[in-house]
Amino acid sequence: MFERLVPKLRVNTVFDIALEELYRQGYRGIITDLDNTLVGAKAPLATPELLLWFAKVKELGFKLVIVSNNNMDRVSRFATPLNIEFVHQAKKPSNSPFLRAMKLMELGPEQTIVVGDQMLTDVYGGNRLGLFTVLVLPISVKDEGIGTRINRRVEQIALTRLRKQGLWQEEDKS
């Protein structure tokens, strides 16, 4: 069970993802979380830096869908002005929102990347379907809701177990 919480890649932010390399490896679609992955949980719009990232994603030939557990109003206000398709109230980590996003992109699991800030929703959900999972650090933990805060505590317990099993290595910061 705990192995499914381990992402294929860990980076600080979406900007640290080697998109060109992943495209060369055959990935063509990105399913990304919204809150604390792309912007802080209370940030209503994309930052200028994120707009440049979206342009790069598109320029490289990736398709992109936002999959969020948040409500229609929150996700639509962010995604619609950017002309990005989305799945709201996704109930991650269930399979259905990931399958729906892949259907929107017309891609299979072997072509799809999942990017998110939570092991229990984004990574676990993506790993169960065989997607390439990328875990980013949360942008603004102080703005998270109660459900996410509970998930973070469970993640800490899981991390302790993963470290003991040798499945989670701390990165060398030197």
Backbone as a printed PyTorch tensor [residue, N CA C, xyz], in Angstrom:
tensor([[[  0.8250,  -1.2020,   0.0000],
         [  0.0000,   0.0000,   0.0000],
         [  0.8590,   1.2530,   0.0000]],

        [[  1.8610,   1.3190,   0.8950],
         [  2.6680,   2.5330,   1.0120],
         [  3.4690,   2.8260,  -0.2540]],

        [[  3.8390,   1.7830,  -1.0080],
         [  4.5960,   1.9770,  -2.2340],
         [  3.8400,   2.8420,  -3.2310]],

        [[  2.5290,   2.7620,  -3.2070],
         [  1.7170,   3.5400,  -4.1510],
         [  1.6890,   5.0300,  -3.8110]],

        [[  2.2470,   5.3910,  -2.6700],
         [  2.3350,   6.8010,  -2.2880],
         [  3.6340,   7.4500,  -2.7630]],

        [[  4.5270,   6.6480,  -3.3270],
         [  5.8260,   7.1610,  -3.7650],
         [  5.7170,   7.6530,  -5.2120]],

        [[  6.0060,   8.9410,  -5.4400],
         [  5.9450,   9.4620,  -6.8110],
         [  7.1440,   8.9930,  -7.6340]],

        [[  6.9960,   9.0350,  -8.9360],
         [  8.1140,   8.7000,  -9.8240],
         [  9.1580,   9.8150,  -9.7980]],

        [[  8.7070,  11.0420,  -9.5320],
         [  9.5890,  12.2060,  -9.5400],
         [  9.1430,  13.1780,  -8.4600]],

        [[ 10.1240,  13.7700,  -7.7600],
         [  9.8400,  14.8140,  -6.7740],
         [ 10.5930,  16.0680,  -7.1770]],

        [[  9.8710,  17.1800,  -7.2480],
         [ 10.4700,  18.4720,  -7.5810],
         [  9.8870,  19.5300,  -6.6510]],

        [[ 10.5230,  20.6930,  -6.6280],
         [ 10.0120,  21.7760,  -5.7870],
         [  8.7350,  22.3820,  -6.3560]],

        [[  8.7430,  22.6890,  -7.6630],
         [  7.5930,  23.3440,  -8.3010],
         [  7.3820,  22.7560,  -9.6980]],

        [[  6.2690,  23.1050, -10.3060],
         [  6.0120,  22.6600, -11.6820],
         [  7.0900,  23.1720, -12.6300]],

        [[  7.7010,  24.3060, -12.2830],
         [  8.7260,  24.8980, -13.1360],
         [ 10.0040,  24.0620, -13.1780]],

        [[ 10.1510,  23.1430, -12.2420],
         [ 11.3370,  22.2870, -12.1660],
         [ 11.1630,  20.9660, -12.9210]],

        [[ 10.0200,  20.7520, -13.5150],
         [  9.7710,  19.5160, -14.2660],
         [ 10.4610,  19.6120, -15.6250]],

        [[ 11.2450,  18.6120, -15.9630],
         [ 11.9550,  18.5810, -17.2520],
         [ 10.9700,  18.1560, -18.3460]],

        [[ 10.1700,  19.1000, -18.7950],
         [  9.1130,  18.8050, -19.7610],
         [  9.6500,  18.2330, -21.0690]],

        [[ 10.7520,  18.7930, -21.5540],
         [ 11.3140,  18.3230, -22.8220],
         [ 11.6980,  16.8470, -22.7270]],

        [[ 12.3150,  16.4740, -21.6150],
         [ 12.7420,  15.0870, -21.4160],
         [ 11.5330,  14.1470, -21.3490]],

        [[ 10.5150,  14.5540, -20.6290],
         [  9.3120,  13.7110, -20.5240],
         [  8.6250,  13.5770, -21.8890]],

        [[  8.6300,  14.6440, -22.6710],
         [  8.0480,  14.5600, -24.0120],
         [  8.8460,  13.5830, -24.8730]],

        [[ 10.1740,  13.6410, -24.7680],
         [ 11.0280,  12.7020, -25.5150],
         [ 10.7480,  11.2530, -25.1110]],

        [[ 10.3520,  11.0550, -23.8640],
         [ 10.0550,   9.7070, -23.3690],
         [  8.6670,   9.2170, -23.7970]],

        [[  7.9120,  10.0670, -24.4870],
         [  6.6200,   9.6400, -25.0170],
         [  5.4010,  10.1490, -24.2790]],

        [[  5.5990,  10.9510, -23.2610],
         [  4.4540,  11.5120, -22.5420],
         [  3.8720,  12.6530, -23.3600]],

        [[  2.5310,  12.7050, -23.4070],
         [  1.8580,  13.7110, -24.2270],
         [  0.7730,  14.4890, -23.4810]],

        [[  0.4580,  14.0670, -22.2630],
         [ -0.5930,  14.7420, -21.5090],
         [ -0.2030,  14.9600, -20.0720]],

        [[ -0.6950,  16.0640, -19.5160],
         [ -0.4520,  16.3940, -18.1180],
         [ -1.7850,  16.6070, -17.4210]],

        [[ -2.0010,  15.8280, -16.3800],
         [ -3.1240,  16.0550, -15.4690],
         [ -2.5150,  16.7680, -14.2700]],

        [[ -2.9940,  17.9570, -13.9800],
         [ -2.4240,  18.6820, -12.8590],
         [ -3.4950,  19.0980, -11.8630]],

        [[ -3.1170,  19.0360, -10.6130],
         [ -3.9310,  19.5700,  -9.5360],
         [ -3.8920,  21.0930,  -9.6500]],

        [[ -4.7770,  21.7710,  -8.9640],
         [ -4.8100,  23.2300,  -8.9870],
         [ -4.2170,  23.8240,  -7.7090]],

        [[ -4.9450,  23.6810,  -6.6080],
         [ -4.5800,  24.3530,  -5.3670],
         [ -3.2970,  23.8020,  -4.7620]],

        [[ -2.3740,  24.6960,  -4.5250],
         [ -1.0580,  24.4160,  -3.9420],
         [ -0.1440,  23.6210,  -4.8600]],

        [[ -0.5700,  23.4130,  -6.0930],
         [  0.2860,  22.8130,  -7.1170],
         [  0.6310,  23.8710,  -8.1550]],

        [[ -0.3970,  24.5150,  -8.7010],
         [ -0.1870,  25.5750,  -9.6930],
         [ -0.1330,  26.9590,  -9.0380]],

        [[ -1.0170,  27.1820,  -8.0980],
         [ -1.0730,  28.4440,  -7.3430],
         [ -1.4700,  28.1110,  -5.9070]],

        [[ -1.3130,  29.0860,  -5.0180],
         [ -1.7660,  28.8980,  -3.6460],
         [ -3.2640,  28.6490,  -3.6100]],

        [[ -3.7250,  28.0170,  -2.5610],
         [ -5.1340,  27.6130,  -2.4550],
         [ -6.0960,  28.7960,  -2.5100]],

        [[ -5.6240,  29.9860,  -2.1940],
         [ -6.5050,  31.1550,  -2.2260],
         [ -6.1990,  32.1070,  -3.3770]],

        [[ -5.2340,  31.7690,  -4.2060],
         [ -4.8910,  32.6190,  -5.3530],
         [ -5.9160,  32.4020,  -6.4630]],

        [[ -6.6120,  33.4470,  -6.8760],
         [ -7.6860,  33.2570,  -7.8490],
         [ -7.2190,  33.0480,  -9.2880]],

        [[ -6.0620,  33.5950,  -9.6320],
         [ -5.6200,  33.5700, -11.0260],
         [ -4.1890,  33.0700, -11.1540]],

        [[ -3.8240,  32.7180, -12.3710],
         [ -2.4640,  32.2610, -12.6600],
         [ -1.4830,  33.4240, -12.5500]],

        [[ -0.2950,  33.1190, -12.0630],
         [  0.7730,  34.1120, -11.9940],
         [  1.3770,  34.2880, -13.3930]],

        [[  2.0800,  35.3900, -13.6350],
         [  2.7570,  35.5520, -14.9320],
         [  3.7190,  34.3950, -15.2350]],

        [[  4.4380,  33.9100, -14.2210],
         [  5.3590,  32.7940, -14.3970],
         [  4.6020,  31.5290, -14.8070]],

        [[  3.4450,  31.3120, -14.2120],
         [  2.6430,  30.1430, -14.5550],
         [  2.0910,  30.2550, -15.9740]],

        [[  1.7120,  31.4480, -16.3950],
         [  1.2420,  31.6490, -17.7740],
         [  2.3390,  31.2580, -18.7710]],

        [[  3.5820,  31.6050, -18.4550],
         [  4.7030,  31.2220, -19.3140],
         [  4.8720,  29.6970, -19.3270]],

        [[  4.6750,  29.0520, -18.1640],
         [  4.7790,  27.5930, -18.0890],
         [  3.6880,  26.9450, -18.9380]],

        [[  2.4650,  27.4530, -18.8290],
         [  1.3700,  26.9180, -19.6550],
         [  1.7100,  27.0520, -21.1420]],

        [[  2.2830,  28.1920, -21.5330],
         [  2.6620,  28.4100, -22.9360],
         [  3.7210,  27.3900, -23.3680]],

        [[  4.6720,  27.1090, -22.4900],
         [  5.7170,  26.1320, -22.7950],
         [  5.1230,  24.7370, -22.9370]],

        [[  4.2180,  24.3810, -22.0330],
         [  3.5480,  23.0820, -22.0870],
         [  2.8630,  22.9100, -23.4470]],

        [[  2.1430,  23.9390, -23.8540],
         [  1.4200,  23.8960, -25.1260],
         [  2.3860,  23.8620, -26.3180]],

        [[  3.4180,  24.6850, -26.2510],
         [  4.4070,  24.7600, -27.3340],
         [  5.1050,  23.4160, -27.5590]],

        [[  5.3860,  22.7110, -26.4710],
         [  6.0350,  21.4030, -26.5790],
         [  5.1010,  20.3400, -27.1500]],

        [[  3.7950,  20.5940, -27.1170],
         [  2.8350,  19.6490, -27.6740],
         [  2.0570,  18.8530, -26.6500]],

        [[  2.1930,  19.2140, -25.3740],
         [  1.4250,  18.5310, -24.3410],
         [ -0.0230,  19.0000, -24.3360]],

        [[ -0.9170,  18.0860, -24.0010],
         [ -2.2930,  18.4310, -23.6570],
         [ -2.3250,  18.5600, -22.1450]],

        [[ -3.2450,  19.3710, -21.6190],
         [ -3.2800,  19.6260, -20.1850],
         [ -4.7210,  19.6940, -19.6960]],

        [[ -4.9850,  19.0310, -18.5730],
         [ -6.2900,  19.0860, -17.9230],
         [ -6.0520,  19.2990, -16.4310]],

        [[ -6.7860,  20.2270, -15.8410],
         [ -6.7330,  20.4270, -14.3960],
         [ -7.7530,  19.5010, -13.7550]],

        [[ -7.3150,  18.7290, -12.7760],
         [ -8.2100,  17.8570, -12.0180],
         [ -8.1050,  18.2730, -10.5580]],

        [[ -9.2110,  18.7870, -10.0290],
         [ -9.2060,  19.3460,  -8.6810],
         [-10.3710,  18.7980,  -7.8660]],

        [[-10.1170,  18.6150,  -6.5820],
         [-11.1960,  18.2390,  -5.6720],
         [-12.0300,  19.4490,  -5.2770]],

        [[-11.6170,  20.6370,  -5.6780],
         [-12.3380,  21.8490,  -5.3270],
         [-13.6140,  21.9780,  -6.1600]],

        [[-14.4310,  22.9690,  -5.8230],
         [-15.7470,  23.1260,  -6.4480],
         [-15.6800,  23.7800,  -7.8330]],

        [[-16.8030,  23.7140,  -8.5250],
         [-16.9280,  24.2280,  -9.8920],
         [-16.5400,  25.6980,  -9.9790]],

        [[-17.0190,  26.5100,  -9.0560],
         [-16.7610,  27.9430,  -9.1060],
         [-15.2620,  28.2330,  -9.0350]],

        [[-14.5770,  27.6240,  -8.0730],
         [-13.1350,  27.8550,  -7.8980],
         [-12.3440,  27.4290,  -9.1360]],

        [[-12.5910,  26.2240,  -9.6080],
         [-11.8050,  25.6830, -10.7130],
         [-12.1400,  26.3970, -12.0200]],

        [[-13.4050,  26.6660, -12.2470],
         [-13.8260,  27.3420, -13.4700],
         [-13.2640,  28.7640, -13.5570]],

        [[-13.2860,  29.4900, -12.4650],
         [-12.7440,  30.8660, -12.4690],
         [-11.2680,  30.8930, -12.8370]],

        [[-10.5520,  29.8570, -12.4430],
         [ -9.1310,  29.7830, -12.7680],
         [ -8.9240,  29.3010, -14.2110]],

        [[ -9.5660,  28.2040, -14.5790],
         [ -9.2660,  27.5110, -15.8370],
         [ -9.9220,  28.1120, -17.0750]],

        [[-11.1520,  28.5620, -16.9570],
         [-11.8930,  29.0260, -18.1310],
         [-11.2200,  30.1920, -18.8610]],

        [[-10.7540,  31.2310, -18.1510],
         [-10.0860,  32.3250, -18.8790],
         [ -8.8210,  31.8680, -19.6190]],

        [[ -8.2410,  30.7600, -19.1800],
         [ -7.0210,  30.2360, -19.7970],
         [ -7.3170,  29.2040, -20.8790]],

        [[ -8.6050,  28.9190, -21.0650],
         [ -9.0370,  27.9220, -22.0450],
         [ -8.4410,  26.5400, -21.7450]],

        [[ -8.4340,  26.1870, -20.4500],
         [ -7.9300,  24.8900, -20.0110],
         [ -9.1110,  24.0420, -19.5530]],

        [[ -9.1760,  22.8230, -20.0510],
         [-10.2370,  21.9110, -19.6230],
         [ -9.9710,  21.4720, -18.1890]],

        [[-11.0510,  21.1190, -17.4890],
         [-10.8940,  20.7510, -16.0860],
         [-11.9470,  19.7540, -15.6460]],

        [[-11.6170,  19.0740, -14.5520],
         [-12.5430,  18.1970, -13.8530],
         [-12.5920,  18.7340, -12.4250]],

        [[-13.7720,  19.1600, -11.9680],
         [-13.9250,  19.7070, -10.6120],
         [-14.5880,  18.6690,  -9.7060]],

        [[-14.5460,  18.9240,  -8.4040],
         [-15.0860,  17.9890,  -7.4050],
         [-14.7130,  16.5440,  -7.7700]],

        [[-13.4230,  16.3660,  -8.0140],
         [-12.9200,  15.1240,  -8.6050],
         [-12.9720,  13.9110,  -7.6800]],

        [[-12.9650,  14.1420,  -6.3960],
         [-12.9400,  13.0300,  -5.4340],
         [-11.6940,  12.1590,  -5.6090]],

        [[-10.5550,  12.8320,  -5.8920],
         [ -9.2950,  12.0920,  -5.9400],
         [ -9.0470,  11.4930,  -4.5700]],

        [[ -8.5500,  10.3070,  -4.4700],
         [ -7.8130,   9.5440,  -5.4760],
         [ -8.6310,   8.5440,  -6.2920]],

        [[ -9.9450,   8.6820,  -6.3480],
         [-10.7230,   7.7090,  -7.1240],
         [-10.2670,   7.7150,  -8.5820]],

        [[-10.4720,   6.6110,  -9.2630],
         [-10.0090,   6.4700, -10.6460],
         [-10.7370,   7.3780, -11.6270]],

        [[-12.0090,   7.6200, -11.4050],
         [-12.8350,   8.2740, -12.4240],
         [-12.3370,   9.6410, -12.8900]],

        [[-11.8570,  10.5470, -12.0160],
         [-11.4100,  11.8350, -12.5540],
         [-10.1610,  11.7160, -13.4290]],

        [[ -9.2790,  10.7820, -13.1000],
         [ -8.0850,  10.5800, -13.9160],
         [ -8.4630,   9.9800, -15.2710]],

        [[ -9.3820,   9.0120, -15.2530],
         [ -9.8550,   8.4110, -16.4990],
         [-10.5760,   9.4410, -17.3610]],

        [[-11.3660,  10.2930, -16.7200],
         [-12.0780,  11.3360, -17.4680],
         [-11.0910,  12.3120, -18.1100]],

        [[-10.0600,  12.7050, -17.3730],
         [ -9.0580,  13.6270, -17.9130],
         [ -8.3180,  12.9970, -19.0950]],

        [[ -7.9720,  11.7080, -18.9670],
         [ -7.2930,  11.0360, -20.0790],
         [ -8.2100,  10.9560, -21.3020]],

        [[ -9.4900,  10.7560, -21.0550],
         [-10.4480,  10.7180, -22.1670],
         [-10.5230,  12.0840, -22.8430]],

        [[-10.5410,  13.1570, -22.0480],
         [-10.5540,  14.5100, -22.6180],
         [ -9.3240,  14.7570, -23.4910]],

        [[ -8.1880,  14.2030, -23.0820],
         [ -6.9390,  14.3880, -23.8350],
         [ -6.7610,  13.3450, -24.9360]],

        [[ -7.6070,  12.3060, -24.9070],
         [ -7.5150,  11.1870, -25.8490],
         [ -6.1580,  10.4990, -25.7450]],

        [[ -5.7610,  10.2280, -24.4870],
         [ -4.4790,   9.5950, -24.2110],
         [ -4.6500,   8.4230, -23.2550]],

        [[ -3.6800,   7.5320, -23.2650],
         [ -3.6730,   6.3990, -22.3500],
         [ -2.7390,   6.6500, -21.1750]],

        [[ -2.7530,   5.7470, -20.2100],
         [ -1.9290,   5.9010, -19.0080],
         [ -0.4340,   6.0190, -19.3050]],

        [[  0.0400,   5.2820, -20.3070],
         [  1.4710,   5.2930, -20.6170],
         [  1.9350,   6.6200, -21.2210]],

        [[  0.9940,   7.4960, -21.5540],
         [  1.3120,   8.8030, -22.1470],
         [  1.0220,   9.9610, -21.1960]],

        [[  0.6060,   9.6450, -19.9800],
         [  0.0560,  10.6780, -19.1010],
         [  0.8650,  10.8740, -17.8290]],

        [[  1.0460,  12.1350, -17.4850],
         [  1.7470,  12.5730, -16.2770],
         [  0.7120,  13.1520, -15.3260]],

        [[  0.8620,  12.8950, -14.0360],
         [  0.0340,  13.5290, -13.0180],
         [  0.9480,  14.3880, -12.1470]],

        [[  0.5720,  15.6470, -11.9610],
         [  1.3480,  16.5610, -11.1300],
         [  0.4640,  17.0360,  -9.9860]],

        [[  0.9610,  16.9140,  -8.7560],
         [  0.1880,  17.3730,  -7.6120],
         [  1.0470,  17.5300,  -6.3790]],

        [[  0.4430,  18.1040,  -5.3460],
         [  1.1790,  18.3700,  -4.1040],
         [  0.8230,  17.4140,  -2.9790]],

        [[ -0.0720,  16.4400,  -3.2460],
         [ -0.4800,  15.5270,  -2.1820],
         [ -0.2470,  14.0670,  -2.5770]],

        [[  0.3650,  13.3470,  -1.6550],
         [  0.6140,  11.9230,  -1.8780],
         [ -0.6850,  11.1180,  -1.8520]],

        [[ -1.6070,  11.4820,  -0.9790],
         [ -2.8160,  10.6830,  -0.7800],
         [ -3.8550,  10.8550,  -1.8810]],

        [[ -3.7850,  11.9350,  -2.6190],
         [ -4.7720,  12.1760,  -3.6710],
         [ -4.1420,  12.0510,  -5.0490]],

        [[ -3.1800,  12.9180,  -5.3390],
         [ -2.5980,  12.9860,  -6.6800],
         [ -1.6860,  11.7930,  -6.9750]],

        [[ -0.7240,  11.5370,  -6.0930],
         [  0.2440,  10.4670,  -6.3410],
         [ -0.4270,   9.0920,  -6.2570]],

        [[ -1.1610,   8.8490,  -5.1900],
         [ -1.8180,   7.5510,  -5.0250],
         [ -2.7840,   7.2900,  -6.1870]],

        [[ -3.5990,   8.2790,  -6.5170],
         [ -4.5520,   8.1170,  -7.6170],
         [ -3.8670,   7.8430,  -8.9470]],

        [[ -2.8010,   8.5860,  -9.2330],
         [ -2.0790,   8.3850, -10.4820],
         [ -1.3430,   7.0540, -10.5370]],

        [[ -0.6950,   6.6970,  -9.4320],
         [  0.0510,   5.4340,  -9.4010],
         [ -0.8570,   4.2230,  -9.5770]],

        [[ -2.0520,   4.2920,  -9.0240],
         [ -2.9750,   3.1530,  -9.1600],
         [ -3.3070,   2.8670, -10.6130]],

        [[ -3.2710,   3.8990, -11.4530],
         [ -3.5990,   3.7260, -12.8680],
         [ -2.3650,   3.6080, -13.7520]],

        [[ -1.1810,   3.5970, -13.1460],
         [  0.0420,   3.4550, -13.9270],
         [  0.4940,   4.7250, -14.6110]],

        [[  0.0980,   5.8800, -14.1010],
         [  0.5150,   7.1500, -14.6730],
         [  1.8730,   7.5540, -14.1010]],

        [[  2.5810,   8.4440, -14.7820],
         [  3.8530,   8.9640, -14.2880],
         [  3.5290,  10.0780, -13.3010]],

        [[  3.8440,   9.8700, -12.0360],
         [  3.4480,  10.8090, -10.9830],
         [  4.5910,  11.7160, -10.5780]],

        [[  4.2540,  13.0090, -10.4330],
         [  5.2090,  14.0320, -10.0190],
         [  4.6460,  14.7250,  -8.7860]],

        [[  5.4170,  14.7290,  -7.7160],
         [  5.0190,  15.3990,  -6.4770],
         [  5.7770,  16.7150,  -6.3650]],

        [[  5.0230,  17.8090,  -6.2060],
         [  5.6290,  19.1220,  -5.9820],
         [  5.4090,  19.5240,  -4.5310]],

        [[  6.2270,  20.4370,  -4.0540],
         [  6.0170,  20.9670,  -2.7100],
         [  4.7910,  21.8830,  -2.7270]],

        [[  3.9750,  21.8620,  -1.6750],
         [  2.8080,  22.7460,  -1.6450],
         [  3.2340,  24.2090,  -1.6230]],

        [[  2.5000,  25.0460,  -2.3450],
         [  2.8450,  26.4610,  -2.4690],
         [  2.5370,  27.2410,  -1.1990]],

        [[  1.3600,  27.0150,  -0.6070],
         [  0.9400,  27.8070,   0.5540],
         [  0.1550,  26.9410,   1.5370]],

        [[  0.8820,  26.2360,   2.3890],
         [  0.2550,  25.3130,   3.3450],
         [ -0.6990,  26.0440,   4.2840]],

        [[ -0.3980,  27.2830,   4.6200],
         [ -1.2270,  28.0380,   5.5740],
         [ -2.6450,  28.2900,   5.0520]],

        [[ -2.8440,  28.1960,   3.7470],
         [ -4.1620,  28.4550,   3.1650],
         [ -4.9950,  27.1880,   2.9690]],

        [[ -4.4930,  26.0460,   3.4100],
         [ -5.1900,  24.7890,   3.1520],
         [ -6.3940,  24.5870,   4.0620]],

        [[ -7.3740,  23.8870,   3.5320],
         [ -8.5680,  23.5510,   4.2900],
         [ -8.3210,  22.3860,   5.2340]],

        [[ -9.3190,  22.0880,   6.0300],
         [ -9.2030,  21.0580,   7.0620],
         [ -8.9350,  19.6740,   6.4670]],

        [[ -9.5900,  19.3510,   5.3640],
         [ -9.3860,  18.0360,   4.7430],
         [ -7.9470,  17.8320,   4.3090]],

        [[ -7.3750,  18.8600,   3.7060],
         [ -5.9800,  18.7740,   3.2660],
         [ -5.0430,  18.6980,   4.4600]],

        [[ -5.3490,  19.4210,   5.5210],
         [ -4.5110,  19.3700,   6.7220],
         [ -4.4950,  17.9660,   7.3300]],

        [[ -5.6490,  17.3210,   7.3130],
         [ -5.7160,  15.9320,   7.7930],
         [ -4.8630,  15.0380,   6.8950]],

        [[ -4.9950,  15.2160,   5.5800],
         [ -4.1830,  14.4350,   4.6430],
         [ -2.6940,  14.6170,   4.9050]],

        [[ -2.2910,  15.8390,   5.2120],
         [ -0.8640,  16.1130,   5.4590],
         [ -0.3600,  15.3320,   6.6780]],

        [[ -1.2020,  15.2080,   7.6910],
         [ -0.7960,  14.4460,   8.8780],
         [ -0.6660,  12.9610,   8.5530]],

        [[ -1.5910,  12.4530,   7.7700],
         [ -1.5070,  11.0530,   7.3500],
         [ -0.2630,  10.8500,   6.4840]],

        [[  0.0400,  11.8200,   5.6210],
         [  1.2370,  11.7370,   4.7890],
         [  2.4980,  11.6410,   5.6480]],

        [[  2.5400,  12.3750,   6.7590],
         [  3.7140,  12.3240,   7.6380],
         [  3.8880,  10.9240,   8.2340]],

        [[  2.7960,  10.3020,   8.5980],
         [  2.8470,   8.9210,   9.1120],
         [  3.3550,   7.9900,   8.0100]],

        [[  2.8190,   8.1700,   6.8060],
         [  3.2380,   7.3360,   5.6770],
         [  4.7180,   7.5460,   5.3580]],

        [[  5.1750,   8.7940,   5.4190],
         [  6.5830,   9.0830,   5.1440],
         [  7.5050,   8.3900,   6.1470]],

        [[  7.1010,   8.3850,   7.3990],
         [  7.8880,   7.6940,   8.4240],
         [  8.0260,   6.2160,   8.0620]],

        [[  6.9440,   5.5930,   7.6650],
         [  6.9510,   4.1750,   7.2830],
         [  7.7880,   3.9610,   6.0150]],

        [[  7.6260,   4.8300,   5.0300],
         [  8.3860,   4.6990,   3.7820],
         [  9.8860,   4.8390,   4.0170]],

        [[ 10.2670,   5.7610,   4.8990],
         [ 11.6940,   5.9280,   5.2270],
         [ 12.2380,   4.6650,   5.8950]],

        [[ 11.4750,   4.1060,   6.8270],
         [ 11.9060,   2.8860,   7.5320],
         [ 12.0680,   1.7220,   6.5530]],

        [[ 11.2240,   1.6900,   5.5270],
         [ 11.2820,   0.6180,   4.5310],
         [ 12.3170,   0.8990,   3.4490]],

        [[ 12.9520,   2.0710,   3.5060],
         [ 13.9490,   2.4500,   2.4950],
         [ 13.3480,   2.8510,   1.1660]],

        [[ 12.0600,   3.1900,   1.1600],
         [ 11.3780,   3.5660,  -0.0740],
         [ 11.3600,   5.0810,  -0.3140]],

        [[ 11.7820,   5.8440,   0.6840],
         [ 11.7740,   7.3100,   0.5630],
         [ 13.1280,   7.8240,   1.0060]],

        [[ 13.8710,   8.3250,   0.0530],
         [ 15.2030,   8.8690,   0.3490],
         [ 15.1040,  10.3900,   0.4040]],

        [[ 15.7240,  10.9620,   1.4330],
         [ 15.7730,  12.4220,   1.4920],
         [ 16.7900,  12.9050,   0.4680]],

        [[ 16.4570,  14.0300,  -0.1680],
         [ 17.3470,  14.5630,  -1.1830],
         [ 18.5220,  15.2690,  -0.5210]],

        [[ 19.6750,  15.1570,  -1.1470],
         [ 20.8760,  15.8030,  -0.6550],
         [ 20.8110,  17.2890,  -1.0000]],

        [[ 20.7950,  18.1470,   0.0050],
         [ 20.6490,  19.5880,  -0.2210],
         [ 21.9880,  20.3080,  -0.3300]],

        [[ 23.0970,  19.5720,  -0.3380],
         [ 24.4040,  20.2410,  -0.3760],
         [ 24.7710,  20.7240,  -1.7610]]])
